[in-house]
mmCIF file of C-alpha atoms and ligand atoms in Angstrom:
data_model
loop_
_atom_site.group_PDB
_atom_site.id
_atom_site.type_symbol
_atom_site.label_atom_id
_atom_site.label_comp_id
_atom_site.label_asym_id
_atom_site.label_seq_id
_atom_site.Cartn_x
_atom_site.Cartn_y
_atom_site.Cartn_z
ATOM 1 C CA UNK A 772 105.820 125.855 105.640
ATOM 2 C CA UNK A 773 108.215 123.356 107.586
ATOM 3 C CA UNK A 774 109.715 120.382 105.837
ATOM 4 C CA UNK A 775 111.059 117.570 107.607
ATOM 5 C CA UNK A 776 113.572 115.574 106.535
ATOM 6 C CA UNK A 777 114.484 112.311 107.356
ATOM 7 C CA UNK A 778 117.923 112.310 109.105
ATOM 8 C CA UNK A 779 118.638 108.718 110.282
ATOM 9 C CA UNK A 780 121.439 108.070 107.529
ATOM 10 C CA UNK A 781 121.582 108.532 103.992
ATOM 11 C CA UNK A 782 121.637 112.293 101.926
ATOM 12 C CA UNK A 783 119.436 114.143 104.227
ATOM 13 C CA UNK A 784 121.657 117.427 104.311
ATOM 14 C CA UNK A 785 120.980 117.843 100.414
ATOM 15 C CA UNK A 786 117.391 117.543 100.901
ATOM 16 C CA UNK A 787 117.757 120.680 103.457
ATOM 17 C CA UNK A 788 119.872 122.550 101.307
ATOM 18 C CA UNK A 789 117.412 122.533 98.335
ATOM 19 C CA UNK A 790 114.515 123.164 100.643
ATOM 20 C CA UNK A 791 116.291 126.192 102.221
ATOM 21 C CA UNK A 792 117.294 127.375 98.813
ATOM 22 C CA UNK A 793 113.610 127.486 97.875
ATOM 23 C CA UNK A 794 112.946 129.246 101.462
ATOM 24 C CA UNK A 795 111.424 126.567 103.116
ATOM 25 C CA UNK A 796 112.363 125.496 106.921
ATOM 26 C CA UNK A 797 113.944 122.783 106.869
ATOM 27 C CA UNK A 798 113.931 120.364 110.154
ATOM 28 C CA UNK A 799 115.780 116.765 110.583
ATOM 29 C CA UNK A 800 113.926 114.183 112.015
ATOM 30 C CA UNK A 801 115.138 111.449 114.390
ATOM 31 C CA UNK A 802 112.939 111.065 117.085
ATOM 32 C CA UNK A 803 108.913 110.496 116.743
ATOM 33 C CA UNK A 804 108.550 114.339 118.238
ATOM 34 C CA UNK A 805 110.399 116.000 115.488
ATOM 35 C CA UNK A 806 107.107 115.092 113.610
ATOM 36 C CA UNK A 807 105.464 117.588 115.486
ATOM 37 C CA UNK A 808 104.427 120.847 113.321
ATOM 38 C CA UNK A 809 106.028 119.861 110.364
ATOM 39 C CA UNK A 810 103.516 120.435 107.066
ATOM 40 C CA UNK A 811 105.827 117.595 104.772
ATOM 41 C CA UNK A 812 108.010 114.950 105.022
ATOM 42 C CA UNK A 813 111.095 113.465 102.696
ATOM 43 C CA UNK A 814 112.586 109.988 102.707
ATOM 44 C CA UNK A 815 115.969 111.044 101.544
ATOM 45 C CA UNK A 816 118.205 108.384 99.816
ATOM 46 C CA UNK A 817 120.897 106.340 101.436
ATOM 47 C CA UNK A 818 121.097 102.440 102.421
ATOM 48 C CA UNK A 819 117.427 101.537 102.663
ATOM 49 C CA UNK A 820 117.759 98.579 104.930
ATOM 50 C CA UNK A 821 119.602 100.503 107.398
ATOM 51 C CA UNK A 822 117.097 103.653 107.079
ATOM 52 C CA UNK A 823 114.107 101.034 108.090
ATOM 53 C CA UNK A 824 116.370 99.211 110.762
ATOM 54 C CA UNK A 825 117.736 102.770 112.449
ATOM 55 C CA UNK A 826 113.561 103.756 111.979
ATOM 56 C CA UNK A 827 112.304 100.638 113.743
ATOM 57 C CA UNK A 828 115.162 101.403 116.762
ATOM 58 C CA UNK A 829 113.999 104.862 117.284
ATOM 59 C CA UNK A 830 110.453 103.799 117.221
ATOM 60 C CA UNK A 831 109.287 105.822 114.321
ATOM 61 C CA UNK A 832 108.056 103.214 111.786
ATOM 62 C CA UNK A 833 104.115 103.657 113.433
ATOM 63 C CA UNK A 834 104.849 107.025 113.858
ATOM 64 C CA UNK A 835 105.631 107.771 110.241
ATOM 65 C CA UNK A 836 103.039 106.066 108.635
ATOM 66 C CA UNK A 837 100.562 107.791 111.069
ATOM 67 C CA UNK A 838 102.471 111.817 110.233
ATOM 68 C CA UNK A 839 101.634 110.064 106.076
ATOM 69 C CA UNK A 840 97.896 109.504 106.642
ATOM 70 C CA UNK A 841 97.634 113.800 106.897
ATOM 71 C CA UNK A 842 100.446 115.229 105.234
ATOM 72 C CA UNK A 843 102.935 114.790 102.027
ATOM 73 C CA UNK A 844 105.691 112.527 101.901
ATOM 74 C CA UNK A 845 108.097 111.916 99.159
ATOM 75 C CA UNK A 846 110.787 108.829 99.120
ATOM 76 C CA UNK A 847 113.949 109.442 97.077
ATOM 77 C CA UNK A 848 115.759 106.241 96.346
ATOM 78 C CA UNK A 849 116.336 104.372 99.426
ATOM 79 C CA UNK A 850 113.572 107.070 100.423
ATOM 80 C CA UNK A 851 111.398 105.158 97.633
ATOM 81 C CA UNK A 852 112.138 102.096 98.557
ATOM 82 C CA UNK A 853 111.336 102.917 101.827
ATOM 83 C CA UNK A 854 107.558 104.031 100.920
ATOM 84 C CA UNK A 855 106.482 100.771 98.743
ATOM 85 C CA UNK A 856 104.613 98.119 99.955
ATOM 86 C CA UNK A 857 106.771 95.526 98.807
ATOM 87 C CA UNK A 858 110.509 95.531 97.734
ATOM 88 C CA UNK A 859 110.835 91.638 96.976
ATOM 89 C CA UNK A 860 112.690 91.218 100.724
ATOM 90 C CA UNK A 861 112.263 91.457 104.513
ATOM 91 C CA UNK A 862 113.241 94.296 105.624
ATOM 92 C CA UNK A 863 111.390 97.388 107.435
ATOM 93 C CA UNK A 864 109.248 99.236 105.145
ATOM 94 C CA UNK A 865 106.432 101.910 105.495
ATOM 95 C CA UNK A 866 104.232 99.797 103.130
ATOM 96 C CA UNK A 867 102.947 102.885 101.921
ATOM 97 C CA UNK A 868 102.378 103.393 98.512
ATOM 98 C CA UNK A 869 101.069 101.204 95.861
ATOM 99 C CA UNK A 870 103.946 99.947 94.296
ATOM 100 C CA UNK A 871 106.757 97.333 94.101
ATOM 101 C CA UNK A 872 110.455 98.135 93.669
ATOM 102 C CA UNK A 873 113.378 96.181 93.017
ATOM 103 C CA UNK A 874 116.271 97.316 94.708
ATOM 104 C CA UNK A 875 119.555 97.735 93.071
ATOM 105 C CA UNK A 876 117.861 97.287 89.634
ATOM 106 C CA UNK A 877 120.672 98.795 87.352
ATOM 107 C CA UNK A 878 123.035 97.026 88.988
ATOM 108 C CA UNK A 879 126.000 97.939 91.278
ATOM 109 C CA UNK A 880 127.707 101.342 92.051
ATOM 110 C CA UNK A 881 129.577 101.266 89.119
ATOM 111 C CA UNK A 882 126.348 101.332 86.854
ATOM 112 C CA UNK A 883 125.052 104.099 88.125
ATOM 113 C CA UNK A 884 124.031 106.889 85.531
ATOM 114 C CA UNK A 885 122.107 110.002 84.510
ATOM 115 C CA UNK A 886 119.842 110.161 81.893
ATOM 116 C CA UNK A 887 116.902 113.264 80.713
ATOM 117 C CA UNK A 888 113.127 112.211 81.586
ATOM 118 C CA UNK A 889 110.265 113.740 79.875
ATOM 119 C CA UNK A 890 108.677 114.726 83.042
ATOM 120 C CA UNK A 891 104.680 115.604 82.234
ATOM 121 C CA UNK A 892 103.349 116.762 85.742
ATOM 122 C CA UNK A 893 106.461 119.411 86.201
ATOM 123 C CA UNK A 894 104.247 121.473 84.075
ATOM 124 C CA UNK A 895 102.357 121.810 86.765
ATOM 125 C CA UNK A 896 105.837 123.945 88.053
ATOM 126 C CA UNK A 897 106.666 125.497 84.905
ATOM 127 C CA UNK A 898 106.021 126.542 81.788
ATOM 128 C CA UNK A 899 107.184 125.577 78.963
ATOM 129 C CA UNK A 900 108.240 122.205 79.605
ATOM 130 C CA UNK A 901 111.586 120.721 79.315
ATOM 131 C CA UNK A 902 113.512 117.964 80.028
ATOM 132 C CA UNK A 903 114.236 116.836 83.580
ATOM 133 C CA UNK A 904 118.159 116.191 84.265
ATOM 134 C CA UNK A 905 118.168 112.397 86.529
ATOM 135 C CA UNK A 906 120.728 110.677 88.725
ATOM 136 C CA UNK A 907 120.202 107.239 89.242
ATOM 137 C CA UNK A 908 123.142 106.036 91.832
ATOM 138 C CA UNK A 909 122.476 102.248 92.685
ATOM 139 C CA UNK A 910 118.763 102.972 92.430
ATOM 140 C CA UNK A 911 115.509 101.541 92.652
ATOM 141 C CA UNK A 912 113.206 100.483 89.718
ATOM 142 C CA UNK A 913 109.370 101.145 90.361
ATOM 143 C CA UNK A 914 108.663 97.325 88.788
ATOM 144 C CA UNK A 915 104.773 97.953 89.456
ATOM 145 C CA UNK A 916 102.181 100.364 90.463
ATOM 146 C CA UNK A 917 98.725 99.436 91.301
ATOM 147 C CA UNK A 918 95.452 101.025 93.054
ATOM 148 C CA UNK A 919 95.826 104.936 92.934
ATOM 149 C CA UNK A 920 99.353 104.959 92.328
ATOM 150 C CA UNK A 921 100.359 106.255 88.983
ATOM 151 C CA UNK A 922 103.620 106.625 87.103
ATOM 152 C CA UNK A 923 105.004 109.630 86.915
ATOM 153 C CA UNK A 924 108.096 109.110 85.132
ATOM 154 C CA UNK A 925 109.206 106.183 83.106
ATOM 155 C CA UNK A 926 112.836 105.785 80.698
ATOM 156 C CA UNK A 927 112.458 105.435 77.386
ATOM 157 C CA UNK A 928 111.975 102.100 77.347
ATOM 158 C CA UNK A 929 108.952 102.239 79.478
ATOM 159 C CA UNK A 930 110.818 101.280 82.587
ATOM 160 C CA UNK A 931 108.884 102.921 85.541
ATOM 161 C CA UNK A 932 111.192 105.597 88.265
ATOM 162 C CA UNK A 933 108.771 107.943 89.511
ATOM 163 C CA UNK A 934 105.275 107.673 90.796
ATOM 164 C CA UNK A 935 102.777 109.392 92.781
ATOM 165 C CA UNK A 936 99.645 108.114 95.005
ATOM 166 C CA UNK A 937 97.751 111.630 96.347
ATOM 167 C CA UNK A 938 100.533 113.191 97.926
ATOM 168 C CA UNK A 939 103.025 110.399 98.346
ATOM 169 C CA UNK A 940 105.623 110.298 95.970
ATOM 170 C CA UNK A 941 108.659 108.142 94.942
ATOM 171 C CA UNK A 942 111.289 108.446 92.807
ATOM 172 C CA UNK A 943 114.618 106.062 92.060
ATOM 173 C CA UNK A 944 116.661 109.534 91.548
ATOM 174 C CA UNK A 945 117.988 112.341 93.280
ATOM 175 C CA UNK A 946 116.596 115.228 92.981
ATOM 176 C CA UNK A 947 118.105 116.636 95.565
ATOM 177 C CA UNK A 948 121.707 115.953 93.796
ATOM 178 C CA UNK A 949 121.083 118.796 90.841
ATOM 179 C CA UNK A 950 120.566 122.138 90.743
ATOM 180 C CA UNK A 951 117.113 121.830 88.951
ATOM 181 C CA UNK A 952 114.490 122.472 91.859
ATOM 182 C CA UNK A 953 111.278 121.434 90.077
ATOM 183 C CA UNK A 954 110.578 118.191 91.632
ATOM 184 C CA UNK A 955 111.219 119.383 95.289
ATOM 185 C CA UNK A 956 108.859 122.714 94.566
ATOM 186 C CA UNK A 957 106.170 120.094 92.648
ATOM 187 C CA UNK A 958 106.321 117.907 96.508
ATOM 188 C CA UNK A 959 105.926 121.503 97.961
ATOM 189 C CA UNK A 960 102.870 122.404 95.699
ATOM 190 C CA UNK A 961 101.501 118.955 97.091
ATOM 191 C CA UNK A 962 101.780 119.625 100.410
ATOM 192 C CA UNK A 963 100.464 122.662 100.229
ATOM 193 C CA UNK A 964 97.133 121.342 98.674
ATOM 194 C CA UNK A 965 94.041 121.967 101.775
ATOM 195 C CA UNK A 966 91.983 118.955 101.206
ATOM 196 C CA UNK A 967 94.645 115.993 101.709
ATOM 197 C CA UNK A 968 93.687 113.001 99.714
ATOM 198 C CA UNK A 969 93.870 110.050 102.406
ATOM 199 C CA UNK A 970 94.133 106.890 100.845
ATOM 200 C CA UNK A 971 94.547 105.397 104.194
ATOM 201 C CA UNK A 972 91.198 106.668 105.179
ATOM 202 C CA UNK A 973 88.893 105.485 102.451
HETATM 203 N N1 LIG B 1150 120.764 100.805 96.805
HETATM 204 C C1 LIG B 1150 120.155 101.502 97.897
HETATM 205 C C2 LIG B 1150 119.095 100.620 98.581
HETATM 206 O O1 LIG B 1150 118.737 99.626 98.047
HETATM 207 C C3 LIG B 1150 119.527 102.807 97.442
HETATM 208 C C4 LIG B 1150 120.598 103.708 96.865
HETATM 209 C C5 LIG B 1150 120.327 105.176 97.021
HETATM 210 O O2 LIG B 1150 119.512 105.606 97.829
HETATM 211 N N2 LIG B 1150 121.072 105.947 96.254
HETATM 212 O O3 LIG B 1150 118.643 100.939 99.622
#
């Protein structure tokens, strides 16, 4: 298995680090050929506008979406924002997923926080359950999810910051920021599923 990551700006050597931890290759992506032989994709976080704007220079916006209609690909943050389909404001997006985000939703820097989530589909990880340790540093909220996108995650107040459509996924956190591997091996388990669900394809 060969994971790419994202490496245009933002956290992408955290990503790598977790992923090599968990003996997975690794690979940074810049150019539309480092797609080539990877099995899985993540959108690490960062500035999201820049992300999309460094993407569109290098030519890789087509190219992404095209690597997304076969394989798994999983947003964090900026990474997140990049997947939706709509994030209130021009700017390049992969108009992937299902969902609308509002950026900077908790406010600025200085609001940034972590917080336990009752995470349901990390059972699918491990056994027994417990709870799932989230930084949330300028982030995202997932303000909607439609179509086949479901949340996977919400606060306690309902508010939505993880969701999944087949085996796309976005979160406002960091997973990559914590020692706690789950949600990186749960992307991995989804990637590694044979018969890709293609909502691109229907
Ligand atoms: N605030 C950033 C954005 O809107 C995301 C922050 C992050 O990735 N930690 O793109």
């Amino acid at each position: 298995m060969k994971v790419g990551v994202l490496a245009l700006q933002g956290d992408f050597v955290e990503h790598a680090a977790v992923l090599e931890s968990l003996k997975v290759e690794a690979a940074e992506v810049r150019m539309p050929a480092h797609l080539g032989g990877l099995d899985a994709l993540i959108l690490p976080g960062g500035e999201s506008t820049t992300i999309g704007k460094l993407a569109e220079h290098y030519g890789l916006i087509e190219p992404l979406r095209e690597f997304a209609r076969d394989h798994a690909v999983w947003g964090t943050c900026a990474g997140a924002i990049l997947m939706s389909r709509d994030a209130h404001r021009r700017q390049p997006l992969l108009e992937l997923m299902n969902i609308t985000v509002a950026r900077n939703a908790f406010g600025p820097q200085v609001e940034s926080f972590e917080t336990d989530l009752d995470i349901p589909a990390l059972r699918d990880v491990e056994l027994p359950g417990r709870p799932y340790h989230a930084i949330f540093i300028r982030a995202p909220l997932i303000e909607s999810v439609r179509g086949n996108a479901c949340a996977l995650a919400t606060l306690r107040d309902g508010r939505i910051v993880a969701a999944r459509e087949g085996r796309w996924l976005a979160t406002s956190f960091h997973p990559e920021l914590t020692a706690d591997t789950r949600f990186h091996r749960y992307f991995l388990g989804l990637a590694r599923q044979e018969q890709p669900w293609n909502p691109l394809r229907q």
